[in-house]
Coordinates of C-alpha atoms in Angstrom, one line a residue:
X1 CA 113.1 78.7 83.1
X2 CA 113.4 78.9 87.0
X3 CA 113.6 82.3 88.4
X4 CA 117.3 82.6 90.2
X5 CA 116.5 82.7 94.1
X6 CA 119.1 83.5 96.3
X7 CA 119.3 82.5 100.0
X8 CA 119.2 86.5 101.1
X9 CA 115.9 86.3 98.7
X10 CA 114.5 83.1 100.2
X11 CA 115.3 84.4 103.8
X12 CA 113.8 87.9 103.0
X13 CA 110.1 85.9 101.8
X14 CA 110.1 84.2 104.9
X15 CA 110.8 86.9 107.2
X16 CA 107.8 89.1 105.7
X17 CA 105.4 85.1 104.9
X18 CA 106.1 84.8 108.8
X19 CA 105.1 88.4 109.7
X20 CA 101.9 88.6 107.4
X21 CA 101.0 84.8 109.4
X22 CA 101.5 86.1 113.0
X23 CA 99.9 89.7 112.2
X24 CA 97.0 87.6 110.2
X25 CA 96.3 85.4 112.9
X26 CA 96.1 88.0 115.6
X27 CA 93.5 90.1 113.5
X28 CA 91.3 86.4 113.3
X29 CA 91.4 86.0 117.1
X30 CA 91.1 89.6 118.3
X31 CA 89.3 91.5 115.7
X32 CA 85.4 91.5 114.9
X33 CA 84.3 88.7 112.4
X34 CA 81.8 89.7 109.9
X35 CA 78.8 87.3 109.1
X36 CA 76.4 87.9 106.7
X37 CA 72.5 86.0 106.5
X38 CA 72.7 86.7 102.5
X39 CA 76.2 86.0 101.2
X40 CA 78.0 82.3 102.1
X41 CA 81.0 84.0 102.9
X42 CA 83.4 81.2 104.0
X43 CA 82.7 79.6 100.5
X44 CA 83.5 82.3 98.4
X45 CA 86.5 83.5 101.2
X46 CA 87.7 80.5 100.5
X47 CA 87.0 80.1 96.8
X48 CA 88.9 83.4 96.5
X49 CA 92.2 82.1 98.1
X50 CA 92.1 79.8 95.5
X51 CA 91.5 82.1 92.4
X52 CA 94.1 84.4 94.0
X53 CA 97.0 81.7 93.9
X54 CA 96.4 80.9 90.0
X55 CA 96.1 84.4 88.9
X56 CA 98.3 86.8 91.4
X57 CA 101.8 85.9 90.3
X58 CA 101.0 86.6 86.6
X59 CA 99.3 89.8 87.1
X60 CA 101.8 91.2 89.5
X61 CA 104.9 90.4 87.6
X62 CA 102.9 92.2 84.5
X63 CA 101.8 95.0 86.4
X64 CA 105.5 95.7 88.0
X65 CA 107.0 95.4 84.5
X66 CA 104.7 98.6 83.6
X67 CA 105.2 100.4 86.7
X68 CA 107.3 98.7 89.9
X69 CA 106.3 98.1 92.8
X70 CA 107.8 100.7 94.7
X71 CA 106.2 103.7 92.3
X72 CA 102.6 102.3 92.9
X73 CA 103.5 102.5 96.9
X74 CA 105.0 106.4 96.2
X75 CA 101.9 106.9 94.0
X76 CA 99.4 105.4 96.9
X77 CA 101.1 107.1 99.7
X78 CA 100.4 110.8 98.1
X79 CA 96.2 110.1 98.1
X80 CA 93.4 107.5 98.9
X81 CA 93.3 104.5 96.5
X82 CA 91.9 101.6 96.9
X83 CA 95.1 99.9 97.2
X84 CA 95.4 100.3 101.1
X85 CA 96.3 98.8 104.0
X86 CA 93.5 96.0 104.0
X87 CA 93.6 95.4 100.1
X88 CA 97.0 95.9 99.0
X89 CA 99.3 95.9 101.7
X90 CA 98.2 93.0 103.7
X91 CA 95.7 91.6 101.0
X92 CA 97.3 90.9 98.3
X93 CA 99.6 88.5 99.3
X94 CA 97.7 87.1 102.6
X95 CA 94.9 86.0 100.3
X96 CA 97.8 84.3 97.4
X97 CA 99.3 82.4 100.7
X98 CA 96.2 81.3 102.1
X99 CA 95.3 79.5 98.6
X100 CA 98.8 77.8 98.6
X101 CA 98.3 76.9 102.3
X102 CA 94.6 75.4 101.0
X103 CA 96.3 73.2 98.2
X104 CA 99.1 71.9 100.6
X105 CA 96.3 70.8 102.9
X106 CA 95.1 68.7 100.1
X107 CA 97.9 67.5 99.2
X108 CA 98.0 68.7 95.6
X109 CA 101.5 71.1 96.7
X110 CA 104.6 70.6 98.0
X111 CA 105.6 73.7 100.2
X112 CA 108.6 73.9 97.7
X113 CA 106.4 73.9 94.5
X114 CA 105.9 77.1 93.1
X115 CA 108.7 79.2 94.6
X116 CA 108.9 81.8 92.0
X117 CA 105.7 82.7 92.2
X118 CA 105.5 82.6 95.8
X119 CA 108.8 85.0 96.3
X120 CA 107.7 86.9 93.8
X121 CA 104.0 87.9 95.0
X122 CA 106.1 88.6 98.4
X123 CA 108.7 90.4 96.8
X124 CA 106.6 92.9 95.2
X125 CA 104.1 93.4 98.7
X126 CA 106.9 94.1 100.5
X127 CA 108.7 96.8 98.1
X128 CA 104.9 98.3 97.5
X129 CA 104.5 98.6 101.8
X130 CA 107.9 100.3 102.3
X131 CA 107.1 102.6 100.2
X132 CA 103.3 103.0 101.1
X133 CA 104.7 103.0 104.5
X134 CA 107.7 105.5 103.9
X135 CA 106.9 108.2 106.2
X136 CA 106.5 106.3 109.2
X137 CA 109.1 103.7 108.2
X138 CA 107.5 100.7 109.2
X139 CA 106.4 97.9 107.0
X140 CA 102.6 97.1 108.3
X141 CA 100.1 98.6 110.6
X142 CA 101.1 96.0 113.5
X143 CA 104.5 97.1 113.4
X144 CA 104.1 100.7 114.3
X145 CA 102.0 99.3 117.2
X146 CA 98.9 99.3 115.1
X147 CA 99.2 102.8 113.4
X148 CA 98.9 104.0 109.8
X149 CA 100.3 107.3 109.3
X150 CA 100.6 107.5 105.6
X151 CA 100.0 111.0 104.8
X152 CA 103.0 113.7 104.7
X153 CA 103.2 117.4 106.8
X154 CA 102.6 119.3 103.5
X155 CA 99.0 117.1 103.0
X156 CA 98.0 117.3 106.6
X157 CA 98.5 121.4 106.7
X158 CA 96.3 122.0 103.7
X159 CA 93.6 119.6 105.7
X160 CA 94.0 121.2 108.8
X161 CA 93.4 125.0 107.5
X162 CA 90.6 124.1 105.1
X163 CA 88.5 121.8 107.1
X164 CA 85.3 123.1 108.2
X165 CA 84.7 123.1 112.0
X166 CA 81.3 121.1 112.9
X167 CA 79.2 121.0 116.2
X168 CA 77.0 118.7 117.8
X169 CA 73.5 119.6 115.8
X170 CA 74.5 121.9 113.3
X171 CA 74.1 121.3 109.8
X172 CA 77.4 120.2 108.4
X173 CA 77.4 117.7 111.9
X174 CA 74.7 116.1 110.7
X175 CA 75.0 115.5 106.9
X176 CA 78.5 113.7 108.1
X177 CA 77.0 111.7 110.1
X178 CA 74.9 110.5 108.3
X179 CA 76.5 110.2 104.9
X180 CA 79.1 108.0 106.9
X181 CA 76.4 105.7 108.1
X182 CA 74.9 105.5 104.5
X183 CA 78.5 104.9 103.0
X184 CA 79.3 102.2 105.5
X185 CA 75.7 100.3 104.8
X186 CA 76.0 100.9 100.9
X187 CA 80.1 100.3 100.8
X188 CA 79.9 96.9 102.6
X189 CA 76.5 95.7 100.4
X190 CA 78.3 96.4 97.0
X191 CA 81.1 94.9 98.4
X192 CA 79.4 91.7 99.2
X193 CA 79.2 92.0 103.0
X194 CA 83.1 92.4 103.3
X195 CA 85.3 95.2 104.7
X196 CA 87.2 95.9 101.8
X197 CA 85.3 99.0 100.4
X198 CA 86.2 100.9 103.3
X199 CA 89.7 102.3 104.8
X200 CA 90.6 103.6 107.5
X201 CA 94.0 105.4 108.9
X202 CA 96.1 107.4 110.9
X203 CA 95.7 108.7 113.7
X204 CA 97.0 112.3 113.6
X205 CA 97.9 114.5 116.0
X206 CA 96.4 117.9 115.6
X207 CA 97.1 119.7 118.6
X208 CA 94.7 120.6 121.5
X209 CA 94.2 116.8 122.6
X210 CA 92.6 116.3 118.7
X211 CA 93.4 113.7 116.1
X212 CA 92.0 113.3 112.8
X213 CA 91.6 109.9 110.7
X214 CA 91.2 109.1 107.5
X215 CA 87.6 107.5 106.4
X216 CA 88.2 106.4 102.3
X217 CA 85.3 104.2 100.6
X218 CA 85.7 103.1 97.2
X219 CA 83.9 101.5 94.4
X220 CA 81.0 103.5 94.8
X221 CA 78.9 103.3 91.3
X222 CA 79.7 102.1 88.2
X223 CA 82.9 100.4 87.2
X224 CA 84.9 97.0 87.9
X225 CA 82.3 95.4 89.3
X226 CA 79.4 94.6 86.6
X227 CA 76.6 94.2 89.4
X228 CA 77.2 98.1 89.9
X229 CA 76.3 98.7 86.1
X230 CA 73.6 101.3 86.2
X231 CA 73.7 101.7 90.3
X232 CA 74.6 104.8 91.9
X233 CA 75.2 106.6 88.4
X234 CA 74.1 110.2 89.2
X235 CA 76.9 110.3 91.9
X236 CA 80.3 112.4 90.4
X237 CA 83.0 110.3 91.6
X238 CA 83.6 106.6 92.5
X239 CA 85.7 107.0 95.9
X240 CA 84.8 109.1 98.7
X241 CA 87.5 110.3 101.2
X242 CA 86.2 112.2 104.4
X243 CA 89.2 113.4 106.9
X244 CA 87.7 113.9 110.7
X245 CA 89.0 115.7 113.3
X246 CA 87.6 114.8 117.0
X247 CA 88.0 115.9 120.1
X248 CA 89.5 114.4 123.5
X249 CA 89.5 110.8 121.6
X250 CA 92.6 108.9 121.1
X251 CA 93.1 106.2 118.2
X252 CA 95.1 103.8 119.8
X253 CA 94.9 101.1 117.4
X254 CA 94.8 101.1 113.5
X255 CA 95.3 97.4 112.3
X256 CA 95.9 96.5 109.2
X257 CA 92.0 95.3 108.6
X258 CA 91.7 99.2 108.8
X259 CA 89.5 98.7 111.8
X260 CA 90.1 100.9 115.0
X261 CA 89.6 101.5 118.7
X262 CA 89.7 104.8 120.6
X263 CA 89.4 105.9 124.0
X264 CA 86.8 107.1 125.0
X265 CA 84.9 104.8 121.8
X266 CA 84.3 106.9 118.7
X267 CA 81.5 109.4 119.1
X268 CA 79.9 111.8 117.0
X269 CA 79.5 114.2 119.7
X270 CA 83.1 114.7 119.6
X271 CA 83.3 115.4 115.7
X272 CA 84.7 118.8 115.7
X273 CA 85.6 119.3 111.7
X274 CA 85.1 117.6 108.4
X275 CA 86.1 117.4 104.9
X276 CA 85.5 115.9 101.7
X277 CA 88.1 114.8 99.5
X278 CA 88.2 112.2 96.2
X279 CA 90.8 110.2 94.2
X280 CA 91.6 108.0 91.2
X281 CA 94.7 107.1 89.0
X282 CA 93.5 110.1 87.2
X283 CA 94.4 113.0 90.0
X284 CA 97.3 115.0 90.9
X285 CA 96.3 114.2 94.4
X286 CA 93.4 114.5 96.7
X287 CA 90.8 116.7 94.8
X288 CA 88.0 118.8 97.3
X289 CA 84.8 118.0 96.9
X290 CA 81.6 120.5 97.7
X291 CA 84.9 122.1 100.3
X292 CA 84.0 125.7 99.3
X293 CA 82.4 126.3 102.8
X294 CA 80.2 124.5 105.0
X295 CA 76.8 124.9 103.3
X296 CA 78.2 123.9 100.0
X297 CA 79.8 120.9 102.0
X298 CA 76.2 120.0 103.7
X299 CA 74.5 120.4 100.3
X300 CA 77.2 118.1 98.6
X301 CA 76.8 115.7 101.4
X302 CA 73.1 115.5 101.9
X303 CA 73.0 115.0 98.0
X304 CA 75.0 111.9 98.0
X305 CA 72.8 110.4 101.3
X306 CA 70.1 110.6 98.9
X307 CA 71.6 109.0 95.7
X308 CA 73.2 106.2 98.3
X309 CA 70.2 105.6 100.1
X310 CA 68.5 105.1 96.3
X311 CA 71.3 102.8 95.2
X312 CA 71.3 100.5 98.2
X313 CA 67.8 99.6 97.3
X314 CA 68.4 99.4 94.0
X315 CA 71.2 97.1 94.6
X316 CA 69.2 94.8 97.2
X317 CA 66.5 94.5 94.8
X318 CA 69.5 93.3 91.9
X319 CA 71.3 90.8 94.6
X320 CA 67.7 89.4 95.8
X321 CA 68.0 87.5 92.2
X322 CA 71.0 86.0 92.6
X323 CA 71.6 82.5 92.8
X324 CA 73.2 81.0 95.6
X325 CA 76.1 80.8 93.1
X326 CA 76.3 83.9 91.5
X327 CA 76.7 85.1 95.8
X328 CA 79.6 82.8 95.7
X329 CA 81.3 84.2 92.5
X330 CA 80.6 87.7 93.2
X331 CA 82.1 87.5 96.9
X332 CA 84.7 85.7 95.6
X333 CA 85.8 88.3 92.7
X334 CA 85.5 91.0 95.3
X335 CA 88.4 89.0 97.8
X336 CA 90.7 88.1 94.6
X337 CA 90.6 91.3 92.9
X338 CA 92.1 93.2 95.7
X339 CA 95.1 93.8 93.6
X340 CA 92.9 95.5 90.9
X341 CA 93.9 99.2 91.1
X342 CA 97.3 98.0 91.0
X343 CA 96.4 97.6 86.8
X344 CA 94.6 100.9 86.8
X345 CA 97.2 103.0 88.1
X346 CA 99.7 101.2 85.9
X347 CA 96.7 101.8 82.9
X348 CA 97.1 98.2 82.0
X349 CA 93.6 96.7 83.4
X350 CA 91.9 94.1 81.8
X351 CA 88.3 92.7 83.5
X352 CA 89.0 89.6 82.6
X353 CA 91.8 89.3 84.5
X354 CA 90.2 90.6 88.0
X355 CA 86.2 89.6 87.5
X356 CA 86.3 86.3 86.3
X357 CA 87.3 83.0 88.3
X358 CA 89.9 81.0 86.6
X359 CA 88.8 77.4 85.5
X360 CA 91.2 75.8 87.9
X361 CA 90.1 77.3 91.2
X362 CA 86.4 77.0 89.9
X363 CA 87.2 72.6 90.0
X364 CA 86.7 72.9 93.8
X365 CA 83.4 74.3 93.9
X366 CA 82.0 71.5 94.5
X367 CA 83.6 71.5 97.7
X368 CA 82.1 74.9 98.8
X369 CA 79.5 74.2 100.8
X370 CA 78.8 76.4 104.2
X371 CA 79.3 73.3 106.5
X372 CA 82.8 72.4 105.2
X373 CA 83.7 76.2 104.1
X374 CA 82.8 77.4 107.9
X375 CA 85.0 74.3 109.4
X376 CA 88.3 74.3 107.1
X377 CA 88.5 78.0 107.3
X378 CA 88.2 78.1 111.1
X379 CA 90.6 75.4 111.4
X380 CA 92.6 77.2 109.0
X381 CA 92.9 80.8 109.9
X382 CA 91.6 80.0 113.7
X383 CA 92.7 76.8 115.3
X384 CA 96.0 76.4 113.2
X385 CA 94.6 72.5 113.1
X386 CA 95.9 71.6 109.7
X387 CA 98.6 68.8 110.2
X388 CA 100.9 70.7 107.9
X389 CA 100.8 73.6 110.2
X390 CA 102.5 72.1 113.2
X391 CA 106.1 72.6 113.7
X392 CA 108.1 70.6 116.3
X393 CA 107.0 70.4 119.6
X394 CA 109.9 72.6 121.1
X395 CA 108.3 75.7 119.0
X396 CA 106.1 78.4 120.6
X397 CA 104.1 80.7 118.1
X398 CA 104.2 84.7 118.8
X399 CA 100.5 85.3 119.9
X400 CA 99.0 81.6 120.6
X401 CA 102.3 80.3 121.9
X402 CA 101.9 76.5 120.1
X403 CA 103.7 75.1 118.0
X404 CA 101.5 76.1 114.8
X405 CA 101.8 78.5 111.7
X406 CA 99.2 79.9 110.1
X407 CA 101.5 80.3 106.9
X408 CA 104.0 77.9 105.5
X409 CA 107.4 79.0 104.7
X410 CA 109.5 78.1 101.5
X411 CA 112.0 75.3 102.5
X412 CA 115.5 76.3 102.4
X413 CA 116.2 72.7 100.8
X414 CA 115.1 74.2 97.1
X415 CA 118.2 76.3 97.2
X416 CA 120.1 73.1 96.7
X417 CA 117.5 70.7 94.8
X418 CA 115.1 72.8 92.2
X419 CA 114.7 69.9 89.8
X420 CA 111.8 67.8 92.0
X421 CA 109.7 70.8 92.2
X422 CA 107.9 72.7 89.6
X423 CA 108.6 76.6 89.6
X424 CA 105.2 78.0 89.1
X425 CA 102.0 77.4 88.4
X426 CA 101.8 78.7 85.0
X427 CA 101.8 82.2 82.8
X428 CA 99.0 84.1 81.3
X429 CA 98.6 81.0 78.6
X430 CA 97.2 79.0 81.6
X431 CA 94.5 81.3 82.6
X432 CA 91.1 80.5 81.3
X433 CA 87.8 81.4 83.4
X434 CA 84.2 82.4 83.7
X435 CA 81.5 83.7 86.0
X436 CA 78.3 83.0 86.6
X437 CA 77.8 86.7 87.0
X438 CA 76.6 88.9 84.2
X439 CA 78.9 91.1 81.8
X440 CA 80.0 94.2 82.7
X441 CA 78.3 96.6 80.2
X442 CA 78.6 100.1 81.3
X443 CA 81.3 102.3 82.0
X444 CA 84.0 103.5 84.4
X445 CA 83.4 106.3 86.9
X446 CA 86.5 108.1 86.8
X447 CA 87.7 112.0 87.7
X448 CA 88.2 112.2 83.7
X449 CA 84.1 111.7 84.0
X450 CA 82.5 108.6 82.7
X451 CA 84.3 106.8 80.1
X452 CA 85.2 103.8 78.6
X453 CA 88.0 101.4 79.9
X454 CA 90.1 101.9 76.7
X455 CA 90.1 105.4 77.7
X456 CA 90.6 105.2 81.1
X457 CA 93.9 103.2 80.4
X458 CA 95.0 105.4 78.0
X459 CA 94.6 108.5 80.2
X460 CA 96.6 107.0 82.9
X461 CA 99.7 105.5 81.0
X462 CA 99.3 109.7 79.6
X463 CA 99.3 110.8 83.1
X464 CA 101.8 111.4 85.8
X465 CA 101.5 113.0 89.0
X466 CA 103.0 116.1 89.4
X467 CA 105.4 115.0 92.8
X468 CA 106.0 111.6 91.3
X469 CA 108.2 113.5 88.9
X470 CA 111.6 114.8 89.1
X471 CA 112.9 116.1 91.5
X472 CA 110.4 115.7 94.2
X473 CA 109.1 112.5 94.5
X474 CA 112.0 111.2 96.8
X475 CA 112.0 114.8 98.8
X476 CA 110.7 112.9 102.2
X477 CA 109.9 114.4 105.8
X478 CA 113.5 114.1 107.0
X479 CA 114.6 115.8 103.8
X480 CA 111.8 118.6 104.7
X481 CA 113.0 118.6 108.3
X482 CA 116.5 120.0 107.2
X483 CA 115.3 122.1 103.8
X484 CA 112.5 124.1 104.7
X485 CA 112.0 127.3 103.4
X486 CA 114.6 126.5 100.1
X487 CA 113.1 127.3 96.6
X488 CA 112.7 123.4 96.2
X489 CA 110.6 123.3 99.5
X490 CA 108.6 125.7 98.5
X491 CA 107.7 124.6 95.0
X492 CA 107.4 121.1 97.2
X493 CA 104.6 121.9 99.1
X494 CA 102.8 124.4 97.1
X495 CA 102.1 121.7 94.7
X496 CA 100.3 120.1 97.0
X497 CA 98.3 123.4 98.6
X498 CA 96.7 123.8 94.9
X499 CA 93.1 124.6 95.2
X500 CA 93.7 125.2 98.7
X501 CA 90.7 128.1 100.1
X502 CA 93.7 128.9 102.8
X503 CA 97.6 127.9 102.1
X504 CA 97.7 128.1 98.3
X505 CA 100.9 129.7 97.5
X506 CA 102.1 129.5 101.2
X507 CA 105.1 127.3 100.5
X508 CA 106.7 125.6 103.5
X509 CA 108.1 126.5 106.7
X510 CA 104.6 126.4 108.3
X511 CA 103.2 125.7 111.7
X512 CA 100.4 124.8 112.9
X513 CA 99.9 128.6 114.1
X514 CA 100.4 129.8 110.9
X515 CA 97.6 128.3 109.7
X516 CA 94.9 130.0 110.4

């Protein structure tokens, strides 16, 4: 049975299918393009469109059954989770499109087939982004001019009074900057040479010409990923979140690839404090890490260099056996499971749903060879050169100015004539998959310790977060603009200054002078 579309829902898919193409196509043509000399990343890129339009629909519809849409954004908005602005908000459903665009190239789609699925996948982004998005109000990165300024006035204070100020040479200076630099190197290799271990966002402004942004990086030892079975397993926690202040540098652009610009660039001279923060479906917020003062923070810090440092070599030596296929299928698994911690925080996870690649996405393999791979997805994602991408001549594209579309929209014409068309590509009876990748064996790094999944998912669907529940979770900024100081504004914000070394108890009403 055919899911009922309306014409406001079919005119609400194509408004956000039309932004995600323009904003998509802009990051391809202005934004740094990764290579990599050991994973064939335009096969398994494009391999992972694919598995992505067979599996997303099902998954999402299943997930937002459990917990919507909207609660997972609330939920993501209040820490650092790994569904973000590159994996979640612009991700998800980018990568689903790009596999329907794929198939229509072909010829094996109609751009009507499969509407439910396809207003569905964009129905639930767009309800997860306003809400990730709710205190600045905007809908992506690109447009709040290429900003991402998630994090409410109550989280921000409790950063801003317990950071530890750093200079140039010190101690605490140099264990960041080097733990970032080992993070970054470890983050992309178990990620398969991609950019989705790592987030960025913000900026925020924190007076006296500084700004701070966020620096997340996730998936860190054992867990989804079986290739990180027995890497990395003497580190605590499996996401690292490092907030940094600097000095006389302004963030002008946050896209929503998470990557950023600043002028003057970014420098380490102008680091002038640090933190260390982590978070999982398991935490009433961001938890402090090694934050009792700065040696503690050094020594933390220095400690996970070392066990980093040990598990990128471990991990080379495990990837240096790797077929040329298992690359593929790995790569591939990391793209289409960007919608994974949408099932953990819902407790409903399953790894054969997210690490394996479903039997009808693995029949174009074949076809995955770097030559082809590099050629279609440039004239994809680059040149706009698929004949189905033109529009008429009279049209003029927002950032290329011709007459071509990234991203297909959903004919209007299936509001009148369903019956031609089939409605989706299937339920969870269709799926069937494999890897070529060995089974995961080990367990899940979690802030519950190391555990199994059956565990992990029970001790989320157990869990709630203290200000998703009644009555705070919709107390917003312009609510706290108008209420500070009242008994709920207090209990409000010293929720969140818990473990706080200087504003636990505080309550709100603060300023920034007040915080020292």
């Amino acid at each position: 049975m055919s899911r009922d579309i309306s014409y406001p829902d079919l005119l609400g898919a194509n408004n956000f299918l039309r932004n995600l193409s323009d904003t998509t196509y802009w990051l391809c043509i202005t934004r740094t393009v990764q290579q990599s000399k050991l994973f064939p990343m335009n096969p398994y890129m494009l391999l992972s469109y694919l598995n992505s339009f067979y599996r997303t629909p099902t998954l999402l519809r299943e997930i937002d059954a459990v917990m919507p849409a909207e609660e997972l954004g609330d939920r993501a908005r209040e820490a650092s989770f790994k569904v973000d602005t590159v994996n979640a908000a612009w991700g998800v459903p980018t990568f689903y499109l790009l596999g329907r665009e794929m198939l229509m190239n072909w010829g094996l789609l109609a751009p009507q087939d499969a509407a439910d699925d396809v207003v569905d996948v964009l129905d639930f982004s767009r309800r997860f982004n306003l809400a990730y998005h709710r205190n600045d109000g905007h809908l992506t990165n690109k447009e709040f001019g290429d900003r991402s300024q998630l994090l409410p006035e109550r989280t921000l204070q409790v950063m801003e009074a317990d950071l530890h100020g750093v200079n140039p040479g010190d101690r605490l200076h140099e264990a960041t900057v080097k733990l970032l630099a080992q993070l970054s190197q470890y983050a992309f290799l178990a990620h398969c040479e991609c950019r989705v271990g790592i987030n960025n966002s913000g900026p925020y402004n924190f007076g006296g010409s500084r700004q701070m942004i966020m620096r997340d990086f996730f998936d860190l030892t054992e867990g989804d990923y079986p290739w990180l079975d027995g890497i990395a397993t003497t580190l605590p926690v499996n996401n690292i979140s490092i907030p940094i202040v600097f000095k006389d540098t302004n963030f002008h652009l946050m896209d929503d690839w998470a990557s950023f610009e600043a002028e003057p660039s970014y420098s380490a001279n102008n680091i002038v404090a640090v933190g260390m923060y982590t978070s999982d479906a398991l935490t009433d917020g961001y938890q402090q890490v090694g934050m009792e003062n700065a040696d503690t923070l050094a020594d933390t810090m220095e400690s996970y260099r070392e066990i980093l440092a040990e598990a990128t070599a471990d991990l080379w030596k495990r990837i240096a056996t790797w077929s040329r296929e298992q690359m593929i299928d790995a790569g591939a698994l990391v793209y289409s499971s960007v919608a994974k911690d949408f099932a953990h925080m819902a407790g409903v996870y399953r790894q054969s749903d997210w690490l394996e690649l479903d039997d009808r996405a693995q029949r174009f393999k074949p076809l995955m060879n770097d030559e082809y791979a590099a050629n279609f997805l440039g004239e994809m994602v680059g040149m706009l050169s698929l004949p189905h991408q033109k529009g008429s001549e009279y049209q003029m594209a927002r950032y290329s100015g011709l007459n071509q579309n990234m991203i297909t929209g959903i004919p209007y014409d299936i509001l009148d004539d369903r019956a031609r068309y089939a409605d989706t590509v299937g339920d969870r009876s269709a799926f069937s998959g494999h890897s070529s990748l060995p089974e995961k064996n080990g367990l899940w790094t979690t802030s519950a310790g190391r555990i199994t999944l059956e565990e992990y998912n029970a001790k989320v669907r157990g869990f709630t977060p203290s200000l998703q529940a009644a009555p705070y979770r919709h107390l917003d900024e312009e609510w706290v603009k108008r209420s500070h100081g009242t008994p709920l504004a207090d209990e409000l914000y010293r929720l969140t200054q818990r473990g706080s070394r200087n504003l636990e108890g505080r309550g709100s009403g603060l300023l920034r002078a007040d915080l020292g």
